[in-house]
Amino acid sequence: MSEQFEPKIVAFFCNWCTYTAADLAGISRMKYAPNVRVVRLMCSGRVDPQFILAAFRDGADGVLIGGCHPGDCHYQEGNYKALRRFHLLKPVLEEMNIEDERFRLEWISASEGDKVQKVINEMVEQITKLGPLDLEPISTPETLDEMLEKEQEIAV
Amino acid sequence: MISLKINGKPIQVESGTTILQAAKQLGFEIPTLCYHPQLEPYAACRVCTVEVKNEKGNKLMTSCNSIVEDGMEVQTDSDAVAQARKINLQLLMAQAPAAEIVSEMAANYGVGDTAFLSENAEEKCILCGLCVRACEQVAGTSAIGFANRGKDRVVTTPFDVQNEACITCGSCAFVCPTGAITMDDPFGREVIHDEMTLGPDKAITVPFMQAVPNAPAIDTEACIHFKTDACGLCAEVCEPEAIDYSQKDEIEEVEVGTILLATGFKTFDASRIAKYGYGKLPNVITSLEFEKLSNASGPTGGDILMQDGSVPKSVGIIHCVGSRDDNYNKYCSKVCCMYSLKIAHLMAEKTGAEVYNFYIDMRTPGKGYEEFYERLLEEGMHLIRGRAADVSDWAMNEDEEGKLVIRAEDTLVGAVRRIPVDMVVLAVGLEPQPDAEEIRRKFNISCSSDGWFLERHPKLAPVSTFTDGVFLAGSCQGPKDIPETVAQSGAAVAEALALIDRGYVELEPNTAFIYEEECSGCKTCIPLCPFSAISFVEDKNVSEINEALCKGCGTCVAACPSGAAQQHLFTDEQIFEEIKGVLSYV
Amino acid sequence: MSKPKVGFYWCASCGGCEEAVVDLNEGVLDVVEAVDIVFWPVALDFKRSDVEAMEDGEMAVCFINGAIRNSEQKEMVEILRKKSGLIVAFGSCSHMGGIPGLANLHDKESIFNRVYHTVPTIDNPDGTIPQVETSVCGTTVELPEFWDTVRTLNQVIDVDYYLPGCAPPVNLIVGAVTAILEGKLPEKGAVLAPDKALCDECDRRESKPENLCIDEFKRPYQIIIDEEECLLAQGLLCLGSATRAGCDSICVKGNMPCTGCMGPTSRVNDFGAKALSAMASVANANDEKDVKRIIGGIADPVGSFNKYSLPASYLHRKVRK
């Protein structure tokens, strides 16, 4: 492949801390990898595990959740719920062969523009090393035959 | 009323008055040693002896504890009185040869020496018992008392050992007429400027001269009354009976619509930078301590004095103490350059001293600021561009002997200089309050990485916070000088007033809601809501969200196992589409 | 007028769904009264050629249970799709992949390796594994191609309705058949069961506290299960809050937690992820260490939350390395 692999990362950032931090990183002219696609939510507690899996299904090579530091949640404890879900989703992803580096939860306060930069760059670097997430698309009656052919090739 | 004559002058006094008090009313001085108006008279020193003539004849009596009687004729200065005092004073001199006040008093009566035998030439205690009475009647602890009898009598603690009954209030030392009891600083520090110290205040003080309200307050941690339930002298002497020990701190709950945070800053603790010697070397003070010294209502009445009471001839001002320093605070505290120049100016004006400023960069933006700096340059201020390395009392030559030596690189000259000075002022930087973190959590707002409260937007919402109705004013948001603080506070007040005037708060549009017909009543969402906005409707077997209480985090929505809960502006469907959208481009 | 023709077919499943039809008891007579069963290999002797001989759309409805995991099943359901007016995915396996769908945590190679080589009970000295074509005594014998991935019915053919459950509850079957006969069917693609979660009809719902916080997740063998109290409140991983109602909570009535065979409600896309979210949210811990401890008490998260739904989930199968 002549073209270098550019991972796609979906980031779910909470409005009050991490999104603001990303804003700060922007205001401060901090450069970070352009691979991240931010979805703003009000709180990391709004991150439904479905969103993470949907992101992977829709082509994300990595998913990042950014929330306020423990105890700092604008809504008092939404980030704790994110933490609980994160730790239950982690073993699920592991069993589905999705590498640890592809799914991260980071506490980034509104003042930590540099941390946004660091985490994103780090993640892009790690995932670039891992390569694309080769998640087989789900077949439909229309695409089934094509997919079965591919499956045959893999089996051979 | 009782009528009597003192030294031939008639007087009428209330019954129960002592002769000493009556004489005082007439203006006759009677010497005393063991007397204190706030303590029970004890008549131990007997120098207050007077001659009293009544129907029984002439008699020598101690005036401090003798009550007036009708028809009494008192002589305070008769020969008999003088003779008696001479003898008494000789006896006291023998008891306490080192007590200066006794010798002085004796000299007034022409007594130079005592005829009696002295046991201890160093003794100062005249066994007057003032201290014992103060300890019992004022401090209420009886930590000291008399021991032994006759010539062995001494004032001491029980069994002559230090004991916990003593609350180290210092009452005994305060009342001691001869200086036999002293308070020792456990660290052996010199007590400077007598009572005009830069140190702690008394237990009852007006916080500072310009305090509002300008009323004294009792420090219950230090007050004897709150320690032992005794004393109460301030209440006794306070004629308007304004002192009320029963007053307690009250916590009042006030419901408000807006809150303005103006919690300010604290100054950098200069002792953290050991190389500048603050707290170890004498005459190294902080800028705030200089302000106290320089204040006309301060402990020195506005004179700039060193610890030995003399006026400094040369002064060094070190800028950026705790600011612009990777080891402490990276930020510039903004106000120090200007206040250091002000201190330099005042210092030169008040003491005529040579003033040396050690600065990194001179930051003087602001109306009239640069002009002030120019003026100081013209006044002949020494301005040395370079961070001071250290302050020591280690002299390398005669000029430096007994001085504080500031070592600094002079980057304009390109050399390291040693400058001996008498006094060093450290221009300490500004830091967030130590409890800023706690306050921040209480109000659900953010702090910047330096710990200052974070505004909602640095340009567009500089006085608002992330919590509606909470505004920031002053240096709790970052270092500011007074004009800037006033300007910002005005803006914050205006914002608050605008909110009050409107009278209502706009709710977040992104509240959560539950489709009643889809809710199974599983109650999963209820404990997840930190605002208790979700309740269970028993008869419908569904959960219900009170949208007025909902702050719109969406935690319940993410947890709702049957997808019956949704969030306005952030429905599952919208987010799924957004995920698709952000991933659709390469 | 001739009675509507009905077919039943069985793909990758345990056969329990067929039993569910039998569970209609005498009710089956009413069904037979109303319809003509023209295809039901498990009960009556029909051959593929019989179906192929039918006209397109000849059957009114065909109920297909089981997941699709080999070429034969694919061919059969494609034929049935052609011959049948309506296709109803019958039971968890055809609806969401079911328990056979957990094979998506593996692949063909590792499954064959396990089944034909390493299982302790295997005696296969030649290391024979199934081949699509093999020559026996000069004749070529064929076997269906075993797929790498287990698929739900709707990933293979167009499905009109879904009858969820493992196996589908009798009352839902009756309801579905009645609706078909009366022509009172909902919009295409609907799941023929109530669109609320199971807590709604659970007998124990009143014992569920409003401040449910779980300090420790337990497995059924670890505790003596109270027969009245909410199972989740007892620390058991009961997925009733995430699972579609309609089964009359028979597992919970039998003192066993709901494992989610009825699948999600219509508003949830990924059953496992949503159930996981709900369960993780009520773990009573904020500290990372405590969270890990409580969450760690949930054994086999994939198997617990996607017991019946892995092929239908967003990730649907293990990522190939």
Coordinates of C-alpha atoms in Angstrom, one line a residue, chain A residues 7-152:
Chain A
P7 CA -6.5 5.6 11.6
K8 CA -9.9 7.0 12.2
I9 CA -10.6 7.7 15.9
V10 CA -14.0 8.6 17.3
A11 CA -13.7 10.7 20.4
F12 CA -16.7 11.2 22.8
F13 CA -15.8 14.3 24.7
C14 CA -17.9 15.7 27.6
N15 CA -18.9 19.3 27.1
W16 CA -17.5 20.7 30.3
C17 CA -14.0 19.3 30.6
T18 CA -12.5 17.4 27.7
Y19 CA -14.3 19.3 24.9
T20 CA -13.3 22.6 26.5
A21 CA -9.8 21.2 26.8
A22 CA -9.8 20.4 23.1
D23 CA -11.0 23.9 22.6
L24 CA -8.1 25.2 24.7
A25 CA -5.7 23.1 22.7
G26 CA -7.1 24.8 19.6
I27 CA -6.9 28.3 21.1
S28 CA -3.4 27.6 22.3
R29 CA -2.5 26.5 18.7
M30 CA -1.4 23.0 20.0
K31 CA -1.1 20.7 17.1
Y32 CA -2.4 17.2 17.3
A33 CA -3.1 14.4 14.9
P34 CA -6.2 15.2 12.7
N35 CA -7.4 11.6 12.8
V36 CA -9.7 12.2 15.7
R37 CA -13.4 12.9 15.1
V38 CA -15.0 14.4 18.1
V39 CA -18.6 13.7 19.1
R40 CA -19.6 16.2 21.8
L41 CA -21.8 14.9 24.5
M42 CA -22.9 16.8 27.7
C43 CA -21.2 14.3 29.9
S44 CA -19.1 11.1 29.6
G45 CA -22.0 9.5 31.5
R46 CA -24.1 9.9 28.3
V47 CA -21.7 7.5 26.4
D48 CA -23.8 4.5 25.8
P49 CA -21.6 1.4 25.1
Q50 CA -23.7 1.0 22.0
F51 CA -22.1 4.2 20.7
I52 CA -18.6 2.7 21.0
L53 CA -19.5 -0.5 19.3
A54 CA -21.4 1.4 16.6
A55 CA -18.3 3.5 16.0
F56 CA -16.2 0.4 15.6
R57 CA -18.8 -1.0 13.3
D58 CA -18.9 2.2 11.2
G59 CA -15.2 2.1 10.6
A60 CA -13.5 3.6 13.6
D61 CA -10.0 2.2 14.3
G62 CA -10.1 3.5 17.9
V63 CA -12.5 5.1 20.3
L64 CA -11.6 7.6 23.0
I65 CA -13.8 8.7 25.8
G66 CA -12.8 12.0 27.5
G67 CA -14.4 13.0 30.8
C68 CA -13.8 15.2 33.8
H69 CA -11.5 14.0 36.5
P70 CA -13.1 11.9 39.2
G71 CA -14.8 14.2 41.6
D72 CA -14.9 17.0 39.0
C73 CA -17.9 16.0 36.9
H74 CA -20.1 19.0 36.1
Y75 CA -23.0 16.6 36.8
Q76 CA -21.3 15.3 39.9
E77 CA -20.9 11.7 39.1
G78 CA -21.6 11.0 35.4
N79 CA -17.9 10.2 34.9
Y80 CA -18.1 7.4 37.4
K81 CA -20.8 5.8 35.3
A82 CA -18.5 6.1 32.3
L83 CA -15.8 4.4 34.3
R84 CA -18.0 1.5 35.3
R85 CA -19.2 0.9 31.8
F86 CA -15.6 1.3 30.5
H87 CA -14.4 -1.5 32.8
L88 CA -17.2 -3.8 31.8
L89 CA -16.8 -3.1 28.1
K90 CA -13.1 -3.6 28.1
P91 CA -13.2 -7.4 28.6
V92 CA -15.9 -7.7 26.0
L93 CA -13.7 -5.9 23.4
E94 CA -10.7 -8.0 24.5
E95 CA -12.6 -11.2 23.8
M96 CA -13.7 -9.8 20.4
N97 CA -10.0 -9.3 19.6
I98 CA -10.1 -5.6 19.7
E99 CA -6.8 -4.5 21.1
D100 CA -6.5 -2.6 24.3
E101 CA -5.0 0.5 22.7
R102 CA -8.1 1.0 20.5
F103 CA -10.4 1.9 23.3
R104 CA -9.4 4.5 25.9
L105 CA -11.0 6.4 28.7
E106 CA -9.1 9.5 29.7
W107 CA -9.8 12.1 32.4
I108 CA -9.0 15.5 30.8
S109 CA -10.0 18.6 32.6
A110 CA -10.8 21.9 30.9
S111 CA -7.3 23.2 31.5
E112 CA -5.5 20.2 30.1
G113 CA -5.2 21.2 26.5
D114 CA -1.8 19.6 26.4
K115 CA -3.3 16.3 27.6
V116 CA -5.7 16.3 24.7
Q117 CA -2.8 16.7 22.4
K118 CA -0.7 14.1 24.1
V119 CA -3.5 11.4 24.4
I120 CA -4.6 11.9 20.8
N121 CA -1.1 11.8 19.4
E122 CA -0.3 8.8 21.5
M123 CA -3.4 6.9 20.4
V124 CA -2.9 7.7 16.7
E125 CA 0.7 6.5 17.0
Q126 CA -0.3 3.3 18.7
I127 CA -3.2 2.5 16.4
T128 CA -1.1 3.3 13.3
K129 CA 1.3 0.7 14.5
L130 CA -1.6 -1.8 15.0
G131 CA -3.0 -1.1 11.6
P132 CA -6.7 -0.9 10.6
L133 CA -9.3 -2.6 12.7
D134 CA -10.3 -5.5 10.4
L135 CA -13.9 -5.8 11.6
E136 CA -15.9 -7.8 9.1
P137 CA -19.0 -5.9 8.0
I138 CA -22.3 -7.5 8.8
S139 CA -23.8 -9.2 5.8
T140 CA -27.2 -8.5 4.4
P141 CA -29.1 -10.7 1.9
E142 CA -27.7 -8.5 -0.8
T143 CA -24.0 -8.6 0.3
L144 CA -24.0 -12.1 1.5
D145 CA -22.6 -13.9 -1.5
E146 CA -19.8 -11.4 -1.9
M147 CA -18.9 -11.8 1.7
L148 CA -19.0 -15.6 1.5
E149 CA -16.5 -15.4 -1.4
K150 CA -14.2 -13.4 0.7
E151 CA -14.6 -15.8 3.6
Q152 CA -13.6 -18.6 1.2

